[in-house]
PDB file of C-alpha atoms and ligand atoms in Angstrom:
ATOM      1  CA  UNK A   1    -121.840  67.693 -18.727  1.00  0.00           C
ATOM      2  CA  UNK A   2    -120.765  63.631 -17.994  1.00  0.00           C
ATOM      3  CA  UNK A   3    -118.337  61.893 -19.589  1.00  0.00           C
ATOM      4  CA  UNK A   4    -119.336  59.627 -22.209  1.00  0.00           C
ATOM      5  CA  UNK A   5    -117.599  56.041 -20.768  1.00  0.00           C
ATOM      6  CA  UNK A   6    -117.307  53.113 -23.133  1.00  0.00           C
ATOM      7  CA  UNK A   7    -117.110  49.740 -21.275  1.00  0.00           C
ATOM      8  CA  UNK A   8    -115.295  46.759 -23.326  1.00  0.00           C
ATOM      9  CA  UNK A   9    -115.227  43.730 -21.624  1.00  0.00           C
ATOM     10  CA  UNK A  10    -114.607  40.169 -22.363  1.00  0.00           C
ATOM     11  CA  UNK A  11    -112.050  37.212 -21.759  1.00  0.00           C
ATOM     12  CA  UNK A  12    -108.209  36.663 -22.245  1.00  0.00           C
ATOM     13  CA  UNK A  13    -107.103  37.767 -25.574  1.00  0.00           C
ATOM     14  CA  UNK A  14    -110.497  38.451 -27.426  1.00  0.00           C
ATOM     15  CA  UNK A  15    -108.550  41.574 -28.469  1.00  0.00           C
ATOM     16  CA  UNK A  16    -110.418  44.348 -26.250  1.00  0.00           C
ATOM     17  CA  UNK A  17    -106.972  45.887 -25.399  1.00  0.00           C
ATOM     18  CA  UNK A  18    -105.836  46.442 -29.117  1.00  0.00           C
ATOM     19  CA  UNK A  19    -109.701  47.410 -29.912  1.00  0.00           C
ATOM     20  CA  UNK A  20    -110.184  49.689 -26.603  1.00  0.00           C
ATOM     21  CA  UNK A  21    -106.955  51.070 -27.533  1.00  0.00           C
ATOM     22  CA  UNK A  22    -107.413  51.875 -30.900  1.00  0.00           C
ATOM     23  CA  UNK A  23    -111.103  53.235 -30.034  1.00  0.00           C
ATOM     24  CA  UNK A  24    -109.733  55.749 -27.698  1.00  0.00           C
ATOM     25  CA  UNK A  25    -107.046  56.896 -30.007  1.00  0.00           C
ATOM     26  CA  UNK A  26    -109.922  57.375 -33.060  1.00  0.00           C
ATOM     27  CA  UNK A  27    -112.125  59.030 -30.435  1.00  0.00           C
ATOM     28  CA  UNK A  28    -109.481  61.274 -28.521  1.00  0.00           C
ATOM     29  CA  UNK A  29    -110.592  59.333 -25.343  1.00  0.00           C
ATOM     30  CA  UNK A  30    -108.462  58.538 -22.436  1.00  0.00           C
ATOM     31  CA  UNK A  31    -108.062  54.196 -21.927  1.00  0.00           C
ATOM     32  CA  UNK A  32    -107.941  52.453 -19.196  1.00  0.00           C
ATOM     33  CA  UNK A  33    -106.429  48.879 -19.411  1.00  0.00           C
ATOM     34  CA  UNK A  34    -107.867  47.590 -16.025  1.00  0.00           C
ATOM     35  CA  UNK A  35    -106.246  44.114 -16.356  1.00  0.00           C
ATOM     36  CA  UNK A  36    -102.848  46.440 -15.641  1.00  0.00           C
ATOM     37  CA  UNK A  37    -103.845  47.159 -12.116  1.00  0.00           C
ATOM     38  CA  UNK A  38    -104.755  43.563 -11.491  1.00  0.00           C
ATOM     39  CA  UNK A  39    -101.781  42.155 -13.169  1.00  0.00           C
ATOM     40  CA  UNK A  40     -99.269  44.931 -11.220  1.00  0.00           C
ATOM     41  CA  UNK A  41    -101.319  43.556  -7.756  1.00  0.00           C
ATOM     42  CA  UNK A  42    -100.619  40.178  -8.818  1.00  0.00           C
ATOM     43  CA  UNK A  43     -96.647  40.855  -9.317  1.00  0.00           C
ATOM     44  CA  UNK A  44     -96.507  42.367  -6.153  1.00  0.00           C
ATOM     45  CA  UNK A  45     -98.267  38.937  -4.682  1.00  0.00           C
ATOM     46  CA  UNK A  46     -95.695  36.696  -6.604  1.00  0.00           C
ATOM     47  CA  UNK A  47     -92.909  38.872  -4.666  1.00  0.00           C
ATOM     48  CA  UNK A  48     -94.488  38.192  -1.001  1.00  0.00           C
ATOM     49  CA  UNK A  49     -97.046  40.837  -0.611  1.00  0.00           C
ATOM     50  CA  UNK A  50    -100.369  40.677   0.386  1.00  0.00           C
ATOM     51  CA  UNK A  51    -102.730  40.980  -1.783  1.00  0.00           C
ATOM     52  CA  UNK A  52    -105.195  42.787  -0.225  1.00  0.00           C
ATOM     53  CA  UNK A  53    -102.637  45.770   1.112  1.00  0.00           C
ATOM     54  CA  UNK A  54    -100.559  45.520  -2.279  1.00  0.00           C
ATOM     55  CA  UNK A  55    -104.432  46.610  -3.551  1.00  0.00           C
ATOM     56  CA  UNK A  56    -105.106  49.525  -1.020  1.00  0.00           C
ATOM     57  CA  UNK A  57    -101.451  50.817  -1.627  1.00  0.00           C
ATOM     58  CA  UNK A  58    -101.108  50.748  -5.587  1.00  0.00           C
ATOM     59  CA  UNK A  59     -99.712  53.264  -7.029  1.00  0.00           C
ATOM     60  CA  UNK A  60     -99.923  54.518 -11.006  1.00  0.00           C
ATOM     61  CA  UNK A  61     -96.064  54.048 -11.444  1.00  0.00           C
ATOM     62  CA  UNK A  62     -96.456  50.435 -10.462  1.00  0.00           C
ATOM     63  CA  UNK A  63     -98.339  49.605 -13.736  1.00  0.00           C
ATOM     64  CA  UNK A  64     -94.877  50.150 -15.429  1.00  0.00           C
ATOM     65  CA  UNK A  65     -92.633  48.438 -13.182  1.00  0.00           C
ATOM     66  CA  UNK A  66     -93.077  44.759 -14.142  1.00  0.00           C
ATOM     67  CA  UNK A  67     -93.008  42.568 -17.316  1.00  0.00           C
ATOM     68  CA  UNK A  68     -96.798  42.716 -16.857  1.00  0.00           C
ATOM     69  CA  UNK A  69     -97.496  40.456 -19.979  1.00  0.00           C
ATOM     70  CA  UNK A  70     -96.020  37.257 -18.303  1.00  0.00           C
ATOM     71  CA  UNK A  71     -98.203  34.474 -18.126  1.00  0.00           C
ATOM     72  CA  UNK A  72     -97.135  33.212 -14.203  1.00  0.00           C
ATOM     73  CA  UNK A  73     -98.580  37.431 -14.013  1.00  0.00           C
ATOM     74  CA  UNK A  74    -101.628  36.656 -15.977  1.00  0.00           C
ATOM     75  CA  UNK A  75    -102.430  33.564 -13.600  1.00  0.00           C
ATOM     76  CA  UNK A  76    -101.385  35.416 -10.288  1.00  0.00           C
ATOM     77  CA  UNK A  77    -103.837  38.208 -11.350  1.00  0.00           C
ATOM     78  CA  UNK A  78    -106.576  35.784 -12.006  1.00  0.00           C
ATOM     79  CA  UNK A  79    -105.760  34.429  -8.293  1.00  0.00           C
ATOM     80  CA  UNK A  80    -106.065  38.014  -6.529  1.00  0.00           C
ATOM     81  CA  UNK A  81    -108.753  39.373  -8.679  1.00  0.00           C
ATOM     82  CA  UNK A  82    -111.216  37.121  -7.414  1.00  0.00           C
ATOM     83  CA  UNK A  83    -110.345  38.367  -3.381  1.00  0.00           C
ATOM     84  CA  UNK A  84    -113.358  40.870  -3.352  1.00  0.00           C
ATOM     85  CA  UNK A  85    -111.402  43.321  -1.015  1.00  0.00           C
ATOM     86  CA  UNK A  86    -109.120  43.854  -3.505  1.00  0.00           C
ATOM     87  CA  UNK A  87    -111.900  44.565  -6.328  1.00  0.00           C
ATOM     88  CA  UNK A  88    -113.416  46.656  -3.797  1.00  0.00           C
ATOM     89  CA  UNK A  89    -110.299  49.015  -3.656  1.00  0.00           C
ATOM     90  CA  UNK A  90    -109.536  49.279  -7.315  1.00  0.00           C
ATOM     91  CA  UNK A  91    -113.111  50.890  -7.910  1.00  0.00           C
ATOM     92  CA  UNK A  92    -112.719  54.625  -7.047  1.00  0.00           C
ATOM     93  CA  UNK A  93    -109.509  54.846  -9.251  1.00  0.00           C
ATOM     94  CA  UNK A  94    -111.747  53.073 -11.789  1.00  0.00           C
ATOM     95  CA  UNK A  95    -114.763  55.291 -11.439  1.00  0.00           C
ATOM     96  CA  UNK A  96    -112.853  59.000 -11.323  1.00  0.00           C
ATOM     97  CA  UNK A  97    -110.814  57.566 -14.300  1.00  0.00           C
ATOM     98  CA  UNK A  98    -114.096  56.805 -16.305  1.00  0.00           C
ATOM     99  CA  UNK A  99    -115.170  60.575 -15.620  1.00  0.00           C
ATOM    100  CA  UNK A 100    -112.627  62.316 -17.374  1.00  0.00           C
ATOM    101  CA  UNK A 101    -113.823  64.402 -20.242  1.00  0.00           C
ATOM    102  CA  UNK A 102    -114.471  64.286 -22.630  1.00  0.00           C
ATOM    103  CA  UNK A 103    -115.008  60.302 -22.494  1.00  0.00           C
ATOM    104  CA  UNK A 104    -112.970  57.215 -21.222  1.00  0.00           C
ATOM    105  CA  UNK A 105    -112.896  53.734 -22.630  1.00  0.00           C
ATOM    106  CA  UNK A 106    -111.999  51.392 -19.660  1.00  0.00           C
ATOM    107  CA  UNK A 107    -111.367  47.253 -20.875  1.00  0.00           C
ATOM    108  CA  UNK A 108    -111.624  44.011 -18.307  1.00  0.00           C
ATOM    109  CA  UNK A 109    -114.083  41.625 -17.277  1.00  0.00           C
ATOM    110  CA  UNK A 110    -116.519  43.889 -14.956  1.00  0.00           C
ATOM    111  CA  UNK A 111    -116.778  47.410 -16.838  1.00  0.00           C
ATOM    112  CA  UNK A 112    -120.280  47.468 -17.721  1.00  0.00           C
ATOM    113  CA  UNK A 113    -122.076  45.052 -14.853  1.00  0.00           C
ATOM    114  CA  UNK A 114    -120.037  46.253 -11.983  1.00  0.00           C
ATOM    115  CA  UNK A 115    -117.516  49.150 -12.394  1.00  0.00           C
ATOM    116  CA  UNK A 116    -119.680  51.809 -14.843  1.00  0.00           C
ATOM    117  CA  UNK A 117    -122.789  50.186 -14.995  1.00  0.00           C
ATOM    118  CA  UNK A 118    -124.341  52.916 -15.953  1.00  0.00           C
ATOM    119  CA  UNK A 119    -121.973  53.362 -19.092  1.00  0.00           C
ATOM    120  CA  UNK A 120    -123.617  55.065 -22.748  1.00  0.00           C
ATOM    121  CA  UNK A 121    -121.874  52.180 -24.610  1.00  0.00           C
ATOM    122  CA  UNK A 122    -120.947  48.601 -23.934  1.00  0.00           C
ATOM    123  CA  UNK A 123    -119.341  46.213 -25.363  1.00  0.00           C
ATOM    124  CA  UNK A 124    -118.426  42.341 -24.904  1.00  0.00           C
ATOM    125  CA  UNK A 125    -115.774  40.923 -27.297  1.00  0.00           C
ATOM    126  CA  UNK A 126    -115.228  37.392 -27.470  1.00  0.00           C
ATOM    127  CA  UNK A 127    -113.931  34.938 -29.392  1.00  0.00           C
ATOM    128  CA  UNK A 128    -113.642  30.755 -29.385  1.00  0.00           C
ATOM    129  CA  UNK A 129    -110.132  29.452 -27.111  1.00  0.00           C
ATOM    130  CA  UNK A 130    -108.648  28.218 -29.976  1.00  0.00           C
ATOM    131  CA  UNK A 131    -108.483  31.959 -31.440  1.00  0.00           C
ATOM    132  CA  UNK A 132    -107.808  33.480 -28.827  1.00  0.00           C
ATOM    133  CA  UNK A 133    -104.524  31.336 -27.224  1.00  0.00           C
ATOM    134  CA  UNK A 134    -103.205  31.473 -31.018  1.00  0.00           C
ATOM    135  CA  UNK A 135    -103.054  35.608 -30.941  1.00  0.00           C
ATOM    136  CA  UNK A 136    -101.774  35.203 -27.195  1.00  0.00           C
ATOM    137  CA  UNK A 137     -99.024  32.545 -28.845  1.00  0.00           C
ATOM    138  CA  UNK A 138     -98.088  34.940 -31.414  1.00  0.00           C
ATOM    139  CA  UNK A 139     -97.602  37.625 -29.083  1.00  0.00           C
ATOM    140  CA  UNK A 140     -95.726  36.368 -26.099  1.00  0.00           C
ATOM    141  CA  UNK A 141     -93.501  34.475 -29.062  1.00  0.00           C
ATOM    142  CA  UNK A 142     -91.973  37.766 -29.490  1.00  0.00           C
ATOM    143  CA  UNK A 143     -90.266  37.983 -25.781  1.00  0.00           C
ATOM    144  CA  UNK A 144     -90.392  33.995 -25.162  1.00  0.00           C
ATOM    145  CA  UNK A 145     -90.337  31.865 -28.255  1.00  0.00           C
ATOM    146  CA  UNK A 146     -89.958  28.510 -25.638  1.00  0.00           C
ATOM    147  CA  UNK A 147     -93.625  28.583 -24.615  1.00  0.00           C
ATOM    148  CA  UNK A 148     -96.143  26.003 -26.453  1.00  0.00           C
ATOM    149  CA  UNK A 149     -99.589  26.414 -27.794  1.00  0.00           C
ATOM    150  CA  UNK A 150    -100.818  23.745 -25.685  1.00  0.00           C
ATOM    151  CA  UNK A 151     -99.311  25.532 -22.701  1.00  0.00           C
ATOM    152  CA  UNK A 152    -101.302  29.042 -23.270  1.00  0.00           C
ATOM    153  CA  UNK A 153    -104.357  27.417 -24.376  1.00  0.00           C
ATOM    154  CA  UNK A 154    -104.471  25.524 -20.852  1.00  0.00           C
ATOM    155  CA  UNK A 155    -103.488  28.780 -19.205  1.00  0.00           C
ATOM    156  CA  UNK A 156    -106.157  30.415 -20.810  1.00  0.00           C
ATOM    157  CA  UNK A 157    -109.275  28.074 -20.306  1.00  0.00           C
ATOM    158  CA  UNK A 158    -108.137  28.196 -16.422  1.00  0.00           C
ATOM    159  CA  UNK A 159    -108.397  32.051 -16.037  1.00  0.00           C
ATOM    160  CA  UNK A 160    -111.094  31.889 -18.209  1.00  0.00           C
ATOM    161  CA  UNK A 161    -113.021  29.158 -15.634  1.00  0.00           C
ATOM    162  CA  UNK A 162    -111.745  31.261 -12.816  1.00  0.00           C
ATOM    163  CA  UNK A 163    -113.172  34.258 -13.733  1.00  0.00           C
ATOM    164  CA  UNK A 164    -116.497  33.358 -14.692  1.00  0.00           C
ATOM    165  CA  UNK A 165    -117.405  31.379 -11.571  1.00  0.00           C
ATOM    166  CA  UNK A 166    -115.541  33.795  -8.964  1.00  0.00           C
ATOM    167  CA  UNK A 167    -118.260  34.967  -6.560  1.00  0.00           C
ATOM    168  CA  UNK A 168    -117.320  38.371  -6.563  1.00  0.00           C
ATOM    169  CA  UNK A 169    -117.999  40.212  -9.768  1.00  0.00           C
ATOM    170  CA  UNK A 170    -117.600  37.221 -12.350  1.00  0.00           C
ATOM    171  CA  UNK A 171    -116.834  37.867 -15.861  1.00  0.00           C
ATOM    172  CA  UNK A 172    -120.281  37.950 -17.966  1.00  0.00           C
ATOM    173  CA  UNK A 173    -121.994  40.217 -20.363  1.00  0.00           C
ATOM    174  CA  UNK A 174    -124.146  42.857 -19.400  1.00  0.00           C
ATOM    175  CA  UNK A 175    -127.710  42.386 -20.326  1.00  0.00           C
ATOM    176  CA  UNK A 176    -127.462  45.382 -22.579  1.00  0.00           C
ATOM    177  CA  UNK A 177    -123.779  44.813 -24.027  1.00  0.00           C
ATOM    178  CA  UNK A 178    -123.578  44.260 -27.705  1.00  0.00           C
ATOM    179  CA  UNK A 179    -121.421  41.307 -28.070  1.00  0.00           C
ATOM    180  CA  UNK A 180    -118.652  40.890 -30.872  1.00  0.00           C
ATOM    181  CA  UNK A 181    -117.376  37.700 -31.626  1.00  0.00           C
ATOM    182  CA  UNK A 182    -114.050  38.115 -33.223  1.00  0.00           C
ATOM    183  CA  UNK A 183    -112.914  34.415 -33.772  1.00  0.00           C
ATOM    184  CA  UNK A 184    -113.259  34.925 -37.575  1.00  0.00           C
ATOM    185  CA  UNK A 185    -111.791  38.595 -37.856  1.00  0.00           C
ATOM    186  CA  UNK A 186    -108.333  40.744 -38.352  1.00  0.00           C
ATOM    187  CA  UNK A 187    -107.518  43.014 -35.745  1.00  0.00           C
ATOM    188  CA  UNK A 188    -108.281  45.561 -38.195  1.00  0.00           C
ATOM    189  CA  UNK A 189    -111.811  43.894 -38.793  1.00  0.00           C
ATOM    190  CA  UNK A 190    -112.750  44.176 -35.316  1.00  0.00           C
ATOM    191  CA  UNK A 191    -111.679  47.864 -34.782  1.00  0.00           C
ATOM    192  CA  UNK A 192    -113.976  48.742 -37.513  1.00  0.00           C
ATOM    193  CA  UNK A 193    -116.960  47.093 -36.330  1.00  0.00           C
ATOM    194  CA  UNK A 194    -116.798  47.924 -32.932  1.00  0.00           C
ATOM    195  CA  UNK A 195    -115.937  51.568 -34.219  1.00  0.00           C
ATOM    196  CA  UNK A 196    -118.842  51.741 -36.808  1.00  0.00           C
ATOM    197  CA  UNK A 197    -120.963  50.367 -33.932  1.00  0.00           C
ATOM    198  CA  UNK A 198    -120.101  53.290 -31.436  1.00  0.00           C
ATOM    199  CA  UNK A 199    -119.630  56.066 -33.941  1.00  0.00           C
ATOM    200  CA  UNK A 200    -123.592  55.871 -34.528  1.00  0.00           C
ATOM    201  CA  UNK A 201    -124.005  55.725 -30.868  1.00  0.00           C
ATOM    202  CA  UNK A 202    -122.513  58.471 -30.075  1.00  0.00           C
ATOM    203  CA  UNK A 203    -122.928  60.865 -32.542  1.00  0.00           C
TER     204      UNK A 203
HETATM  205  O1  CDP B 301    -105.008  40.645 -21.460  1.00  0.00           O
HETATM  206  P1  CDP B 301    -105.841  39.564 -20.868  1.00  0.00           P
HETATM  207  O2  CDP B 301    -107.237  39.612 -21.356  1.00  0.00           O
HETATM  208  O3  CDP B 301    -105.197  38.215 -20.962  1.00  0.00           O
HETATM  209  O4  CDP B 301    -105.892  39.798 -19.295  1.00  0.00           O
HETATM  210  P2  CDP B 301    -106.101  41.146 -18.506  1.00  0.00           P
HETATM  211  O5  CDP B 301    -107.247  41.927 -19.061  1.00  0.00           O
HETATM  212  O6  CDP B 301    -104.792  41.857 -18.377  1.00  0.00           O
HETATM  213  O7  CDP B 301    -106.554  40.601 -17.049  1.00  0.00           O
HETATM  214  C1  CDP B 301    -105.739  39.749 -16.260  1.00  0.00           C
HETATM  215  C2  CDP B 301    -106.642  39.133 -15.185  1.00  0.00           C
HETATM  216  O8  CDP B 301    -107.099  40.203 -14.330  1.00  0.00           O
HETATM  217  C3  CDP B 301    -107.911  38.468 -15.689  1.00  0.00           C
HETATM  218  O9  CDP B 301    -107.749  37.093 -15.965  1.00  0.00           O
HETATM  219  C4  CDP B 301    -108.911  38.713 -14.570  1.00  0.00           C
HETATM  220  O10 CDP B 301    -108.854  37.700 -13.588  1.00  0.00           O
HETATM  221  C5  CDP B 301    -108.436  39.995 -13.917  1.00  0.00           C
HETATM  222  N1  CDP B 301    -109.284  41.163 -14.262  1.00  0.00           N
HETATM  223  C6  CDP B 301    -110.474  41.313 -13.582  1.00  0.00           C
HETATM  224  O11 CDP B 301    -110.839  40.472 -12.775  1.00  0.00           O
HETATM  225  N2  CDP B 301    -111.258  42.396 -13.801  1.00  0.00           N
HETATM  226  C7  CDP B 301    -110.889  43.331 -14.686  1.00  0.00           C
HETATM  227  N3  CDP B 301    -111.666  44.407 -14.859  1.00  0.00           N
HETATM  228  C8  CDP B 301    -109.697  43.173 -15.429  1.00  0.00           C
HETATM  229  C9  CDP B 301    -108.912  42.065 -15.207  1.00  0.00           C
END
């Protein structure tokens, strides 16, 4: 028997981490925030290291040993993620994490065209910039209440630009992902769409 592996992709803050999260927990899955391992990559870059060893030597622990949710993180991680050596070595952790049983949800920008392509269920959450650098606002308000709107939401579009037009494994949908848009929902709204969605996939 296979794992069943549920792909969530989809840009900065559409709200696939709270959703994949939430998912898993419903589900009794295991969940795989992939952004961590390019985010931890891209602290280890901002400190001097290369990017493409800092890749090949990553280790689990690193994922909790920086402020990962900084946005000078987010953008370093945007910078390193699109160096194709370094997606190259994060895909047999995220492959033998995808097969444990008795199902994985994984979230980034590549699950279902490039990392399990092959996945039973995927998923591609978006929602319009404005949305989205609002919840990101709200959120990093918490730790930093000194950074503007107008600040994220340029942030944002960047990463966004960089990672659909990197070369190597750009963000898109996959021709058979069912795509949410979540401009107009609650957290709460979302989980249970995307949940009623799976639950009669999978059952
Ligand atoms: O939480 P948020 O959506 O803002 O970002 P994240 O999922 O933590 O990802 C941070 C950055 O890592 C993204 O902007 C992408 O450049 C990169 N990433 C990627 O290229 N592929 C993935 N599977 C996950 C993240």
């Amino acid at each position: 028997m296979s794992s069943i592996v549920i792909a969530i992709d989809g840009p900065a803050a559409s709200g696939k981490g709270t959703v994949s999260k939430a998912i898993s927990e419903k589900l009794q899955f295991h969940y795989l925030d992939t952004g961590k391992l390019y985010r931890a990559i891209g602290a280890k870059y901002l400190e001097g290291d290369e990017p493409i060893s800092a890749a090949k030597n990553l280790k689990y622990e690193d994922l909790d040993n920086y402020d990962l949710q900084k946005p000078e993180i987010a953008k370093a991680a945007s910078e390193i993620a699109a160096i194709q050596e370094v997606r190259a070595s994060l895909l047999n952790f995220q492959r033998n994490f995808s097969r444990k049983m008795p199902g994985a949800v994984l979230d980034g920008r590549d699950i279902g065209t490039i990392v399990c392509p092959s996945a039973k269920i995927k998923i591609f959450l978006t929602a319009s910039l404005e949305a989205r650098a609002y919840r990101r606002y709200l959120e990093l308000q918490k730790t930093n209440s000194e950074l503007k709107l107008e600040f994220i939401i340029d942030q944002i579009k960047e990463r966004d630009e960089r990672d659909q037009t990197r070369s190597s494994s750009p963000m898109v949908a996959a021709s058979d992902a069912k795509i949410f848009d979540t401009s107009e929902l609650s957290i709460n709204e979302a989980i249970d769409e995307v949940y009623f969605y799976i639950q009669a996939r999978i059952n």
